[in-house]
PDB file of N, CA and C in Angstrom:
ATOM      1  N   MET A   1       0.992   8.946  -6.826  1.00  0.00           N
ATOM      2  CA  MET A   1       1.512   9.272  -8.032  1.00  0.00           C
ATOM      3  C   MET A   1       1.951   8.118  -8.967  1.00  0.00           C
ATOM      4  N   LYS A   2       1.676   8.282 -10.589  1.00  0.00           N
ATOM      5  CA  LYS A   2       1.371   7.626 -11.047  1.00  0.00           C
ATOM      6  C   LYS A   2       3.010   6.651 -10.919  1.00  0.00           C
ATOM      7  N   GLY A   3       2.725   5.280 -11.260  1.00  0.00           N
ATOM      8  CA  GLY A   3       3.769   4.637 -11.390  1.00  0.00           C
ATOM      9  C   GLY A   3       4.589   3.984 -10.186  1.00  0.00           C
ATOM     10  N   ILE A   4       3.870   4.738  -9.404  1.00  0.00           N
ATOM     11  CA  ILE A   4       4.781   4.266  -7.787  1.00  0.00           C
ATOM     12  C   ILE A   4       3.555   3.241  -6.785  1.00  0.00           C
ATOM     13  N   LEU A   5       4.456   2.696  -6.438  1.00  0.00           N
ATOM     14  CA  LEU A   5       3.039   1.475  -5.211  1.00  0.00           C
ATOM     15  C   LEU A   5       3.346   1.950  -4.442  1.00  0.00           C
ATOM     16  N   TYR A   6       2.566   2.344  -3.364  1.00  0.00           N
ATOM     17  CA  TYR A   6       2.597   3.041  -2.080  1.00  0.00           C
ATOM     18  C   TYR A   6       1.850   2.113  -1.112  1.00  0.00           C
ATOM     19  N   PHE A   7       2.366   1.902   0.029  1.00  0.00           N
ATOM     20  CA  PHE A   7       1.666   1.177   0.996  1.00  0.00           C
ATOM     21  C   PHE A   7       1.343   2.125   2.356  1.00  0.00           C
ATOM     22  N   HIS A   8       0.679   1.891   2.911  1.00  0.00           N
ATOM     23  CA  HIS A   8       0.159   2.885   4.417  1.00  0.00           C
ATOM     24  C   HIS A   8       0.132   1.605   5.435  1.00  0.00           C
ATOM     25  N   PHE A   9       0.962   2.463   6.864  1.00  0.00           N
ATOM     26  CA  PHE A   9       0.875   1.451   7.740  1.00  0.00           C
ATOM     27  C   PHE A   9       0.688   2.231   8.743  1.00  0.00           C
ATOM     28  N   THR A  10       0.480   1.794  10.065  1.00  0.00           N
ATOM     29  CA  THR A  10       0.428   2.743  11.439  1.00  0.00           C
ATOM     30  C   THR A  10       1.555   2.771  12.141  1.00  0.00           C
ATOM     31  N   ASN A  11       2.287   3.980  12.629  1.00  0.00           N
ATOM     32  CA  ASN A  11       3.457   4.038  13.158  1.00  0.00           C
ATOM     33  C   ASN A  11       3.875   3.223  14.402  1.00  0.00           C
ATOM     34  N   TYR A  12       3.564   2.132  14.663  1.00  0.00           N
ATOM     35  CA  TYR A  12       3.344   1.240  15.840  1.00  0.00           C
ATOM     36  C   TYR A  12       3.284  -0.143  15.095  1.00  0.00           C
ATOM     37  N   GLY A  13       3.485  -0.983  15.722  1.00  0.00           N
ATOM     38  CA  GLY A  13       3.187  -2.701  15.710  1.00  0.00           C
ATOM     39  C   GLY A  13       4.311  -3.665  15.265  1.00  0.00           C
ATOM     40  N   LYS A  14       3.826  -4.775  14.403  1.00  0.00           N
ATOM     41  CA  LYS A  14       5.090  -5.774  14.251  1.00  0.00           C
ATOM     42  C   LYS A  14       5.491  -5.071  12.706  1.00  0.00           C
ATOM     43  N   LYS A  15       4.522  -4.792  11.871  1.00  0.00           N
ATOM     44  CA  LYS A  15       5.003  -4.048  10.328  1.00  0.00           C
ATOM     45  C   LYS A  15       6.361  -3.342  10.854  1.00  0.00           C
ATOM     46  N   MET A  16       5.739  -2.337  11.555  1.00  0.00           N
ATOM     47  CA  MET A  16       6.927  -1.168  11.376  1.00  0.00           C
ATOM     48  C   MET A  16       8.090  -1.687  11.988  1.00  0.00           C
ATOM     49  N   ARG A  17       8.272  -2.448  13.161  1.00  0.00           N
ATOM     50  CA  ARG A  17       9.210  -3.167  13.566  1.00  0.00           C
ATOM     51  C   ARG A  17      10.220  -4.043  12.281  1.00  0.00           C
ATOM     52  N   MET A  18       9.287  -4.755  11.640  1.00  0.00           N
ATOM     53  CA  MET A  18      10.215  -5.511  10.916  1.00  0.00           C
ATOM     54  C   MET A  18      10.458  -4.541   9.691  1.00  0.00           C
ATOM     55  N   LEU A  19       9.984  -3.469   9.616  1.00  0.00           N
ATOM     56  CA  LEU A  19      10.464  -2.406   8.144  1.00  0.00           C
ATOM     57  C   LEU A  19      11.886  -1.577   8.985  1.00  0.00           C
ATOM     58  N   LYS A  20      11.630  -1.343  10.316  1.00  0.00           N
ATOM     59  CA  LYS A  20      13.257  -0.735  10.694  1.00  0.00           C
ATOM     60  C   LYS A  20      14.185  -2.147  10.569  1.00  0.00           C
ATOM     61  N   ALA A  21      13.947  -3.274  10.799  1.00  0.00           N
ATOM     62  CA  ALA A  21      15.273  -3.971  11.182  1.00  0.00           C
ATOM     63  C   ALA A  21      15.641  -4.158   9.569  1.00  0.00           C
ATOM     64  N   ASN A  22      14.313  -4.473   8.502  1.00  0.00           N
ATOM     65  CA  ASN A  22      14.812  -4.824   6.939  1.00  0.00           C
ATOM     66  C   ASN A  22      13.687  -4.438   6.257  1.00  0.00           C
ATOM     67  N   SER A  23      14.027  -3.524   5.385  1.00  0.00           N
ATOM     68  CA  SER A  23      13.282  -2.698   4.089  1.00  0.00           C
ATOM     69  C   SER A  23      13.121  -3.678   3.155  1.00  0.00           C
ATOM     70  N   ARG A  24      13.897  -4.612   2.961  1.00  0.00           N
ATOM     71  CA  ARG A  24      13.745  -5.773   1.713  1.00  0.00           C
ATOM     72  C   ARG A  24      12.152  -6.321   1.727  1.00  0.00           C
ATOM     73  N   VAL A  25      11.794  -6.427   0.712  1.00  0.00           N
ATOM     74  CA  VAL A  25      10.400  -6.970   0.421  1.00  0.00           C
ATOM     75  C   VAL A  25      10.407  -7.507  -1.015  1.00  0.00           C
ATOM     76  N   CYS A  26       9.310  -8.580  -0.916  1.00  0.00           N
ATOM     77  CA  CYS A  26       8.968  -9.533  -1.982  1.00  0.00           C
ATOM     78  C   CYS A  26       7.133  -9.215  -2.294  1.00  0.00           C
ATOM     79  N   VAL A  27       6.868  -8.334  -3.210  1.00  0.00           N
ATOM     80  CA  VAL A  27       5.458  -7.817  -3.515  1.00  0.00           C
ATOM     81  C   VAL A  27       5.004  -8.618  -4.197  1.00  0.00           C
ATOM     82  N   GLU A  28       3.622  -9.168  -4.382  1.00  0.00           N
ATOM     83  CA  GLU A  28       2.966 -10.220  -5.285  1.00  0.00           C
ATOM     84  C   GLU A  28       1.664  -9.208  -5.570  1.00  0.00           C
ATOM     85  N   ILE A  29       1.316  -9.214  -6.860  1.00  0.00           N
ATOM     86  CA  ILE A  29      -0.110  -8.380  -7.321  1.00  0.00           C
ATOM     87  C   ILE A  29      -1.040  -9.447  -8.124  1.00  0.00           C
ATOM     88  N   GLU A  30      -1.619  -9.999  -8.108  1.00  0.00           N
ATOM     89  CA  GLU A  30      -2.217 -11.291  -8.450  1.00  0.00           C
ATOM     90  C   GLU A  30      -4.016 -10.815  -8.938  1.00  0.00           C
ATOM     91  N   SER A  31      -4.280 -11.626 -10.356  1.00  0.00           N
ATOM     92  CA  SER A  31      -5.650 -11.838 -10.747  1.00  0.00           C
ATOM     93  C   SER A  31      -6.200 -12.968 -11.011  1.00  0.00           C
ATOM     94  N   ASP A  32      -6.922 -13.491 -10.657  1.00  0.00           N
ATOM     95  CA  ASP A  32      -7.109 -14.664 -11.298  1.00  0.00           C
ATOM     96  C   ASP A  32      -8.686 -14.771 -10.844  1.00  0.00           C
ATOM     97  N   SER A  33      -9.384 -16.169 -11.978  1.00  0.00           N
ATOM     98  CA  SER A  33     -10.587 -16.278 -11.881  1.00  0.00           C
ATOM     99  C   SER A  33     -10.664 -17.576 -10.914  1.00  0.00           C
ATOM    100  N   PRO A  34     -12.234 -17.781 -10.577  1.00  0.00           N
ATOM    101  CA  PRO A  34     -12.163 -18.616  -9.291  1.00  0.00           C
ATOM    102  C   PRO A  34     -11.400 -20.058  -9.445  1.00  0.00           C
ATOM    103  N   ASP A  35     -11.804 -20.879 -10.962  1.00  0.00           N
ATOM    104  CA  ASP A  35     -11.226 -21.985 -11.182  1.00  0.00           C
ATOM    105  C   ASP A  35      -9.747 -21.957 -11.516  1.00  0.00           C
ATOM    106  N   LEU A  36      -9.318 -20.588 -11.510  1.00  0.00           N
ATOM    107  CA  LEU A  36      -7.862 -20.394 -12.020  1.00  0.00           C
ATOM    108  C   LEU A  36      -7.481 -20.802 -13.437  1.00  0.00           C
ATOM    109  N   SER A  37      -8.528 -20.828 -14.438  1.00  0.00           N
ATOM    110  CA  SER A  37      -8.530 -21.091 -15.552  1.00  0.00           C
ATOM    111  C   SER A  37      -7.891 -19.576 -16.035  1.00  0.00           C
ATOM    112  N   GLU A  38      -7.940 -18.668 -15.627  1.00  0.00           N
ATOM    113  CA  GLU A  38      -7.477 -17.620 -16.171  1.00  0.00           C
ATOM    114  C   GLU A  38      -6.661 -16.660 -15.149  1.00  0.00           C
ATOM    115  N   TYR A  39      -5.132 -16.464 -15.160  1.00  0.00           N
ATOM    116  CA  TYR A  39      -4.574 -15.692 -14.004  1.00  0.00           C
ATOM    117  C   TYR A  39      -3.660 -14.825 -14.452  1.00  0.00           C
ATOM    118  N   LYS A  40      -3.142 -14.196 -13.798  1.00  0.00           N
ATOM    119  CA  LYS A  40      -2.039 -13.020 -14.189  1.00  0.00           C
ATOM    120  C   LYS A  40      -1.695 -12.560 -13.026  1.00  0.00           C
ATOM    121  N   PHE A  41       0.103 -12.476 -12.668  1.00  0.00           N
ATOM    122  CA  PHE A  41       0.375 -11.918 -11.819  1.00  0.00           C
ATOM    123  C   PHE A  41       1.901 -11.256 -11.922  1.00  0.00           C
ATOM    124  N   VAL A  42       2.335 -10.316 -10.964  1.00  0.00           N
ATOM    125  CA  VAL A  42       3.768  -9.739 -10.875  1.00  0.00           C
ATOM    126  C   VAL A  42       4.131  -9.910  -9.868  1.00  0.00           C
ATOM    127  N   VAL A  43       5.761 -10.213  -9.426  1.00  0.00           N
ATOM    128  CA  VAL A  43       6.247 -10.239  -8.225  1.00  0.00           C
ATOM    129  C   VAL A  43       7.234  -9.023  -8.107  1.00  0.00           C
ATOM    130  N   LEU A  44       7.298  -8.715  -7.599  1.00  0.00           N
ATOM    131  CA  LEU A  44       8.324  -7.172  -7.479  1.00  0.00           C
ATOM    132  C   LEU A  44       9.556  -7.369  -6.454  1.00  0.00           C
ATOM    133  N   VAL A  45      10.350  -7.485  -6.415  1.00  0.00           N
ATOM    134  CA  VAL A  45      11.586  -7.405  -5.265  1.00  0.00           C
ATOM    135  C   VAL A  45      12.345  -5.992  -5.088  1.00  0.00           C
ATOM    136  N   GLY A  46      12.078  -5.211  -4.018  1.00  0.00           N
ATOM    137  CA  GLY A  46      12.665  -4.249  -3.832  1.00  0.00           C
ATOM    138  C   GLY A  46      12.705  -3.838  -2.481  1.00  0.00           C
ATOM    139  N   GLU A  47      12.682  -2.592  -1.913  1.00  0.00           N
ATOM    140  CA  GLU A  47      12.707  -2.236  -0.685  1.00  0.00           C
ATOM    141  C   GLU A  47      11.393  -1.237  -0.512  1.00  0.00           C
ATOM    142  N   LEU A  48      10.943  -1.070   0.952  1.00  0.00           N
ATOM    143  CA  LEU A  48       9.770  -0.312   1.050  1.00  0.00           C
ATOM    144  C   LEU A  48      10.915   1.178   1.806  1.00  0.00           C
ATOM    145  N   GLN A  49      10.596   2.366   1.297  1.00  0.00           N
ATOM    146  CA  GLN A  49      11.075   3.484   1.946  1.00  0.00           C
ATOM    147  C   GLN A  49       9.815   4.475   2.205  1.00  0.00           C
ATOM    148  N   ARG A  50      10.312   5.108   3.482  1.00  0.00           N
ATOM    149  CA  ARG A  50       9.399   5.715   4.047  1.00  0.00           C
ATOM    150  C   ARG A  50       8.839   7.097   3.001  1.00  0.00           C
ATOM    151  N   VAL A  51       7.963   7.377   3.090  1.00  0.00           N
ATOM    152  CA  VAL A  51       8.015   8.808   2.316  1.00  0.00           C
ATOM    153  C   VAL A  51       8.075   9.933   3.321  1.00  0.00           C
ATOM    154  N   THR A  52       8.614  10.663   3.232  1.00  0.00           N
ATOM    155  CA  THR A  52       8.556  11.715   3.965  1.00  0.00           C
ATOM    156  C   THR A  52       8.642  13.447   3.221  1.00  0.00           C
ATOM    157  N   ASP A  53       9.020  13.244   1.779  1.00  0.00           N
ATOM    158  CA  ASP A  53       8.766  14.600   0.934  1.00  0.00           C
ATOM    159  C   ASP A  53       7.739  14.994   1.381  1.00  0.00           C
ATOM    160  N   GLU A  54       7.409  16.471   1.996  1.00  0.00           N
ATOM    161  CA  GLU A  54       6.347  17.215   2.062  1.00  0.00           C
ATOM    162  C   GLU A  54       5.303  17.371   1.084  1.00  0.00           C
ATOM    163  N   LYS A  55       5.475  17.425  -0.345  1.00  0.00           N
ATOM    164  CA  LYS A  55       4.614  17.301  -1.367  1.00  0.00           C
ATOM    165  C   LYS A  55       4.425  16.110  -1.857  1.00  0.00           C
ATOM    166  N   GLU A  56       5.272  14.889  -1.780  1.00  0.00           N
ATOM    167  CA  GLU A  56       4.918  13.645  -2.254  1.00  0.00           C
ATOM    168  C   GLU A  56       3.853  12.855  -0.887  1.00  0.00           C
ATOM    169  N   LYS A  57       4.397  13.041  -0.013  1.00  0.00           N
ATOM    170  CA  LYS A  57       3.366  12.481   1.246  1.00  0.00           C
ATOM    171  C   LYS A  57       1.698  12.484   1.044  1.00  0.00           C
ATOM    172  N   PRO A  58       1.441  13.824   0.724  1.00  0.00           N
ATOM    173  CA  PRO A  58       0.140  14.321   0.959  1.00  0.00           C
ATOM    174  C   PRO A  58      -0.546  13.652  -0.758  1.00  0.00           C
ATOM    175  N   GLN A  59       0.266  13.724  -1.735  1.00  0.00           N
ATOM    176  CA  GLN A  59      -0.348  13.182  -2.614  1.00  0.00           C
ATOM    177  C   GLN A  59      -0.591  11.602  -2.789  1.00  0.00           C
ATOM    178  N   ALA A  60       0.432  10.777  -2.315  1.00  0.00           N
ATOM    179  CA  ALA A  60      -0.013   9.540  -1.908  1.00  0.00           C
ATOM    180  C   ALA A  60      -1.125   9.404  -0.906  1.00  0.00           C
ATOM    181  N   ILE A  61      -1.123  10.262  -0.066  1.00  0.00           N
ATOM    182  CA  ILE A  61      -2.486   9.965   0.728  1.00  0.00           C
ATOM    183  C   ILE A  61      -3.485  10.126   0.375  1.00  0.00           C
ATOM    184  N   LYS A  62      -3.758  11.068  -0.707  1.00  0.00           N
ATOM    185  CA  LYS A  62      -4.470  11.201  -1.603  1.00  0.00           C
ATOM    186  C   LYS A  62      -5.323  10.241  -2.211  1.00  0.00           C
ATOM    187  N   GLY A  63      -4.348   9.766  -2.620  1.00  0.00           N
ATOM    188  CA  GLY A  63      -4.579   8.770  -3.848  1.00  0.00           C
ATOM    189  C   GLY A  63      -4.913   7.593  -3.170  1.00  0.00           C
ATOM    190  N   LEU A  64      -4.518   7.261  -1.862  1.00  0.00           N
ATOM    191  CA  LEU A  64      -5.144   5.694  -0.729  1.00  0.00           C
ATOM    192  C   LEU A  64      -6.223   6.436  -0.537  1.00  0.00           C
ATOM    193  N   VAL A  65      -6.965   7.431  -0.030  1.00  0.00           N
ATOM    194  CA  VAL A  65      -8.322   7.706  -0.095  1.00  0.00           C
ATOM    195  C   VAL A  65      -9.136   7.672  -0.963  1.00  0.00           C
ATOM    196  N   ASN A  66      -8.806   8.128  -2.131  1.00  0.00           N
ATOM    197  CA  ASN A  66      -9.153   8.161  -3.465  1.00  0.00           C
ATOM    198  C   ASN A  66      -9.576   6.488  -3.650  1.00  0.00           C
ATOM    199  N   GLU A  67      -8.452   5.835  -3.264  1.00  0.00           N
ATOM    200  CA  GLU A  67      -8.888   4.376  -3.935  1.00  0.00           C
ATOM    201  C   GLU A  67      -9.759   3.796  -2.620  1.00  0.00           C
ATOM    202  N   GLY A  68      -9.581   4.306  -1.588  1.00  0.00           N
ATOM    203  CA  GLY A  68     -10.587   3.480  -0.399  1.00  0.00           C
ATOM    204  C   GLY A  68     -12.098   3.882  -0.542  1.00  0.00           C
ATOM    205  N   GLU A  69     -12.056   5.019  -1.184  1.00  0.00           N
ATOM    206  CA  GLU A  69     -13.738   5.613  -1.297  1.00  0.00           C
ATOM    207  C   GLU A  69     -14.281   4.869  -2.609  1.00  0.00           C
ATOM    208  N   LYS A  70     -13.572   4.160  -3.317  1.00  0.00           N
ATOM    209  CA  LYS A  70     -14.075   3.761  -4.493  1.00  0.00           C
ATOM    210  C   LYS A  70     -13.943   2.475  -4.385  1.00  0.00           C
ATOM    211  N   ARG A  71     -13.012   1.338  -3.965  1.00  0.00           N
ATOM    212  CA  ARG A  71     -13.129  -0.147  -3.852  1.00  0.00           C
ATOM    213  C   ARG A  71     -12.745  -0.519  -2.373  1.00  0.00           C
ATOM    214  N   LEU A  72     -12.357   0.098  -1.223  1.00  0.00           N
ATOM    215  CA  LEU A  72     -11.939  -0.768  -0.174  1.00  0.00           C
ATOM    216  C   LEU A  72     -13.216  -0.672   1.204  1.00  0.00           C
ATOM    217  N   SER A  73     -13.095  -1.576   1.978  1.00  0.00           N
ATOM    218  CA  SER A  73     -13.929  -1.432   2.923  1.00  0.00           C
ATOM    219  C   SER A  73     -13.359  -0.358   4.219  1.00  0.00           C
ATOM    220  N   ARG A  74     -14.645   0.097   4.690  1.00  0.00           N
ATOM    221  CA  ARG A  74     -14.175   1.267   5.689  1.00  0.00           C
ATOM    222  C   ARG A  74     -13.759   0.240   7.060  1.00  0.00           C
ATOM    223  N   ASN A  75     -13.687  -0.837   7.179  1.00  0.00           N
ATOM    224  CA  ASN A  75     -13.233  -1.328   8.437  1.00  0.00           C
ATOM    225  C   ASN A  75     -11.837  -1.118   8.251  1.00  0.00           C
ATOM    226  N   ILE A  76     -10.995  -0.727   7.189  1.00  0.00           N
ATOM    227  CA  ILE A  76      -9.762  -0.419   7.308  1.00  0.00           C
ATOM    228  C   ILE A  76      -9.469   0.732   7.864  1.00  0.00           C
ATOM    229  N   LEU A  77     -10.630   1.900   8.091  1.00  0.00           N
ATOM    230  CA  LEU A  77     -10.382   3.171   8.582  1.00  0.00           C
ATOM    231  C   LEU A  77     -10.473   2.692  10.083  1.00  0.00           C
ATOM    232  N   VAL A  78     -11.384   1.339  10.740  1.00  0.00           N
ATOM    233  CA  VAL A  78     -11.549   1.418  12.015  1.00  0.00           C
ATOM    234  C   VAL A  78     -10.044   0.887  12.359  1.00  0.00           C
ATOM    235  N   ALA A  79      -9.243  -0.170  11.652  1.00  0.00           N
ATOM    236  CA  ALA A  79      -8.308  -0.623  11.717  1.00  0.00           C
ATOM    237  C   ALA A  79      -6.972   0.439  12.086  1.00  0.00           C
ATOM    238  N   ASN A  80      -7.184   1.612  11.541  1.00  0.00           N
ATOM    239  CA  ASN A  80      -6.385   2.698  11.788  1.00  0.00           C
ATOM    240  C   ASN A  80      -6.307   3.518  12.649  1.00  0.00           C
ATOM    241  N   GLY A  81      -7.412   2.636  13.470  1.00  0.00           N
ATOM    242  CA  GLY A  81      -7.724   3.957  15.002  1.00  0.00           C
ATOM    243  C   GLY A  81      -9.127   5.127  14.661  1.00  0.00           C
ATOM    244  N   LEU A  82      -9.724   5.145  13.755  1.00  0.00           N
ATOM    245  CA  LEU A  82     -10.727   5.924  13.417  1.00  0.00           C
ATOM    246  C   LEU A  82     -12.298   5.274  14.034  1.00  0.00           C
ATOM    247  N   SER A  83     -12.845   6.044  14.396  1.00  0.00           N
ATOM    248  CA  SER A  83     -14.581   5.755  14.583  1.00  0.00           C
ATOM    249  C   SER A  83     -14.970   5.038  13.245  1.00  0.00           C
ATOM    250  N   LYS A  84     -15.896   4.267  13.239  1.00  0.00           N
ATOM    251  CA  LYS A  84     -17.126   3.911  12.533  1.00  0.00           C
ATOM    252  C   LYS A  84     -17.832   5.149  11.660  1.00  0.00           C
ATOM    253  N   SER A  85     -17.684   6.123  12.151  1.00  0.00           N
ATOM    254  CA  SER A  85     -18.469   7.066  11.884  1.00  0.00           C
ATOM    255  C   SER A  85     -17.623   8.021  10.934  1.00  0.00           C
ATOM    256  N   GLU A  86     -16.353   8.257  10.811  1.00  0.00           N
ATOM    257  CA  GLU A  86     -15.571   9.008   9.847  1.00  0.00           C
ATOM    258  C   GLU A  86     -15.640   8.302   8.717  1.00  0.00           C
ATOM    259  N   GLU A  87     -15.123   9.317   7.718  1.00  0.00           N
ATOM    260  CA  GLU A  87     -15.122   9.046   6.422  1.00  0.00           C
ATOM    261  C   GLU A  87     -13.607   9.105   6.012  1.00  0.00           C
ATOM    262  N   TRP A  88     -13.519   8.601   4.777  1.00  0.00           N
ATOM    263  CA  TRP A  88     -12.062   8.251   4.151  1.00  0.00           C
ATOM    264  C   TRP A  88     -11.229   9.100   4.051  1.00  0.00           C
ATOM    265  N   PRO A  89     -11.664  10.918   4.050  1.00  0.00           N
ATOM    266  CA  PRO A  89     -10.851  11.997   3.783  1.00  0.00           C
ATOM    267  C   PRO A  89     -10.001  12.099   5.486  1.00  0.00           C
ATOM    268  N   SER A  90     -10.629  11.246   6.264  1.00  0.00           N
ATOM    269  CA  SER A  90      -9.910  11.391   7.578  1.00  0.00           C
ATOM    270  C   SER A  90      -8.826  10.689   7.801  1.00  0.00           C
ATOM    271  N   LEU A  91      -8.690   9.450   6.983  1.00  0.00           N
ATOM    272  CA  LEU A  91      -7.562   8.871   7.071  1.00  0.00           C
ATOM    273  C   LEU A  91      -5.841   9.639   6.931  1.00  0.00           C
ATOM    274  N   GLY A  92      -6.327  10.963   6.044  1.00  0.00           N
ATOM    275  CA  GLY A  92      -5.221  11.456   5.732  1.00  0.00           C
ATOM    276  C   GLY A  92      -4.650  12.391   7.092  1.00  0.00           C
ATOM    277  N   LYS A  93      -5.772  12.866   7.675  1.00  0.00           N
ATOM    278  CA  LYS A  93      -5.573  13.484   9.127  1.00  0.00           C
ATOM    279  C   LYS A  93      -4.756  12.549  10.310  1.00  0.00           C
ATOM    280  N   GLU A  94      -4.921  11.346  10.288  1.00  0.00           N
ATOM    281  CA  GLU A  94      -4.532  10.490  11.212  1.00  0.00           C
ATOM    282  C   GLU A  94      -2.624  10.871  11.511  1.00  0.00           C
ATOM    283  N   LYS A  95      -2.438  11.384  12.614  1.00  0.00           N
ATOM    284  CA  LYS A  95      -1.151  11.339  12.650  1.00  0.00           C
ATOM    285  C   LYS A  95      -0.169  10.150  12.536  1.00  0.00           C
ATOM    286  N   THR A  96      -0.765   9.163  12.677  1.00  0.00           N
ATOM    287  CA  THR A  96       0.321   7.836  13.045  1.00  0.00           C
ATOM    288  C   THR A  96       0.213   7.061  11.741  1.00  0.00           C
ATOM    289  N   LEU A  97      -0.602   7.504  10.978  1.00  0.00           N
ATOM    290  CA  LEU A  97      -0.541   7.055   9.409  1.00  0.00           C
ATOM    291  C   LEU A  97       1.103   7.520   8.527  1.00  0.00           C
ATOM    292  N   VAL A  98       1.886   6.007   8.336  1.00  0.00           N
ATOM    293  CA  VAL A  98       2.732   5.849   7.841  1.00  0.00           C
ATOM    294  C   VAL A  98       2.976   5.659   6.128  1.00  0.00           C
ATOM    295  N   MET A  99       3.127   6.473   5.306  1.00  0.00           N
ATOM    296  CA  MET A  99       3.530   6.343   3.873  1.00  0.00           C
ATOM    297  C   MET A  99       4.812   5.533   3.433  1.00  0.00           C
ATOM    298  N   VAL A 100       4.884   4.639   2.610  1.00  0.00           N
ATOM    299  CA  VAL A 100       5.921   4.073   2.153  1.00  0.00           C
ATOM    300  C   VAL A 100       5.558   3.635   0.668  1.00  0.00           C
ATOM    301  N   LYS A 101       6.860   3.499  -0.041  1.00  0.00           N
ATOM    302  CA  LYS A 101       6.932   3.027  -1.231  1.00  0.00           C
ATOM    303  C   LYS A 101       7.794   1.976  -2.323  1.00  0.00           C
ATOM    304  N   LEU A 102       7.461   1.083  -2.721  1.00  0.00           N
ATOM    305  CA  LEU A 102       8.431   0.431  -3.625  1.00  0.00           C
ATOM    306  C   LEU A 102       9.298   0.898  -4.042  1.00  0.00           C
ATOM    307  N   ALA A 103      10.571   1.081  -3.857  1.00  0.00           N
ATOM    308  CA  ALA A 103      11.652   1.707  -4.765  1.00  0.00           C
ATOM    309  C   ALA A 103      12.863   0.538  -4.958  1.00  0.00           C
ATOM    310  N   ASN A 104      13.707   0.954  -5.420  1.00  0.00           N
ATOM    311  CA  ASN A 104      14.892   0.253  -5.850  1.00  0.00           C
ATOM    312  C   ASN A 104      14.712  -1.137  -6.038  1.00  0.00           C
ATOM    313  N   ILE A 105      13.791  -1.421  -7.289  1.00  0.00           N
ATOM    314  CA  ILE A 105      13.338  -2.831  -7.641  1.00  0.00           C
ATOM    315  C   ILE A 105      14.458  -3.316  -8.145  1.00  0.00           C
ATOM    316  N   VAL A 106      14.612  -4.835  -7.653  1.00  0.00           N
ATOM    317  CA  VAL A 106      16.009  -5.611  -8.206  1.00  0.00           C
ATOM    318  C   VAL A 106      15.487  -6.532  -8.947  1.00  0.00           C
ATOM    319  N   GLU A 107      13.988  -7.040  -8.891  1.00  0.00           N
ATOM    320  CA  GLU A 107      13.485  -8.005  -9.939  1.00  0.00           C
ATOM    321  C   GLU A 107      12.273  -8.088 -10.344  1.00  0.00           C
ATOM    322  N   ARG A 108      12.139  -8.357 -11.264  1.00  0.00           N
ATOM    323  CA  ARG A 108      10.374  -8.296 -11.748  1.00  0.00           C
ATOM    324  C   ARG A 108       9.969  -9.514 -12.321  1.00  0.00           C
ATOM    325  N   ILE A 109       8.987 -10.293 -11.855  1.00  0.00           N
ATOM    326  CA  ILE A 109       8.784 -11.792 -12.466  1.00  0.00           C
ATOM    327  C   ILE A 109       6.910 -11.464 -13.159  1.00  0.00           C
ATOM    328  N   GLY A 110       6.296 -12.281 -13.884  1.00  0.00           N
ATOM    329  CA  GLY A 110       5.437 -12.011 -14.541  1.00  0.00           C
ATOM    330  C   GLY A 110       5.227 -13.063 -14.994  1.00  0.00           C
ATOM    331  N   LEU A 111       3.643 -13.320 -14.692  1.00  0.00           N
ATOM    332  CA  LEU A 111       3.104 -14.522 -15.516  1.00  0.00           C
ATOM    333  C   LEU A 111       1.729 -14.509 -15.781  1.00  0.00           C
ATOM    334  N   ARG A 112       1.034 -14.934 -16.587  1.00  0.00           N
ATOM    335  CA  ARG A 112      -0.069 -14.977 -17.141  1.00  0.00           C
ATOM    336  C   ARG A 112      -0.598 -16.228 -17.885  1.00  0.00           C
ATOM    337  N   SER A 113      -2.021 -16.697 -18.057  1.00  0.00           N
ATOM    338  CA  SER A 113      -2.460 -17.773 -18.473  1.00  0.00           C
ATOM    339  C   SER A 113      -2.511 -17.380 -20.230  1.00  0.00           C
ATOM    340  N   SER A 114      -2.601 -17.981 -21.137  1.00  0.00           N
ATOM    341  CA  SER A 114      -2.444 -17.953 -22.288  1.00  0.00           C
ATOM    342  C   SER A 114      -3.908 -17.681 -22.793  1.00  0.00           C
TER     343      SER A 114
END
């Protein structure tokens, strides 16, 4: 969904334990040139909320699959328990896939080179 920052996790492991203990996060998104002569970044402070809505979750997964097909390594599929021969749409069928979104943003900080 446009304007919402989604993340995905498997339904096990350290990240899930940390999310259950404390959902507050600081997320930094950055882009820079190799010599740092040009840069831009934004820091968002908020909390991660598990996506449980029956309409929103499939849309979030669809967005992940679309972005994955365009620009992400297929190694992510293997890291999520899929075989090397499976394609990106298989990720949406994975039962252990958890979608979360950044919500309740309390602080935004942005910087860029001039």
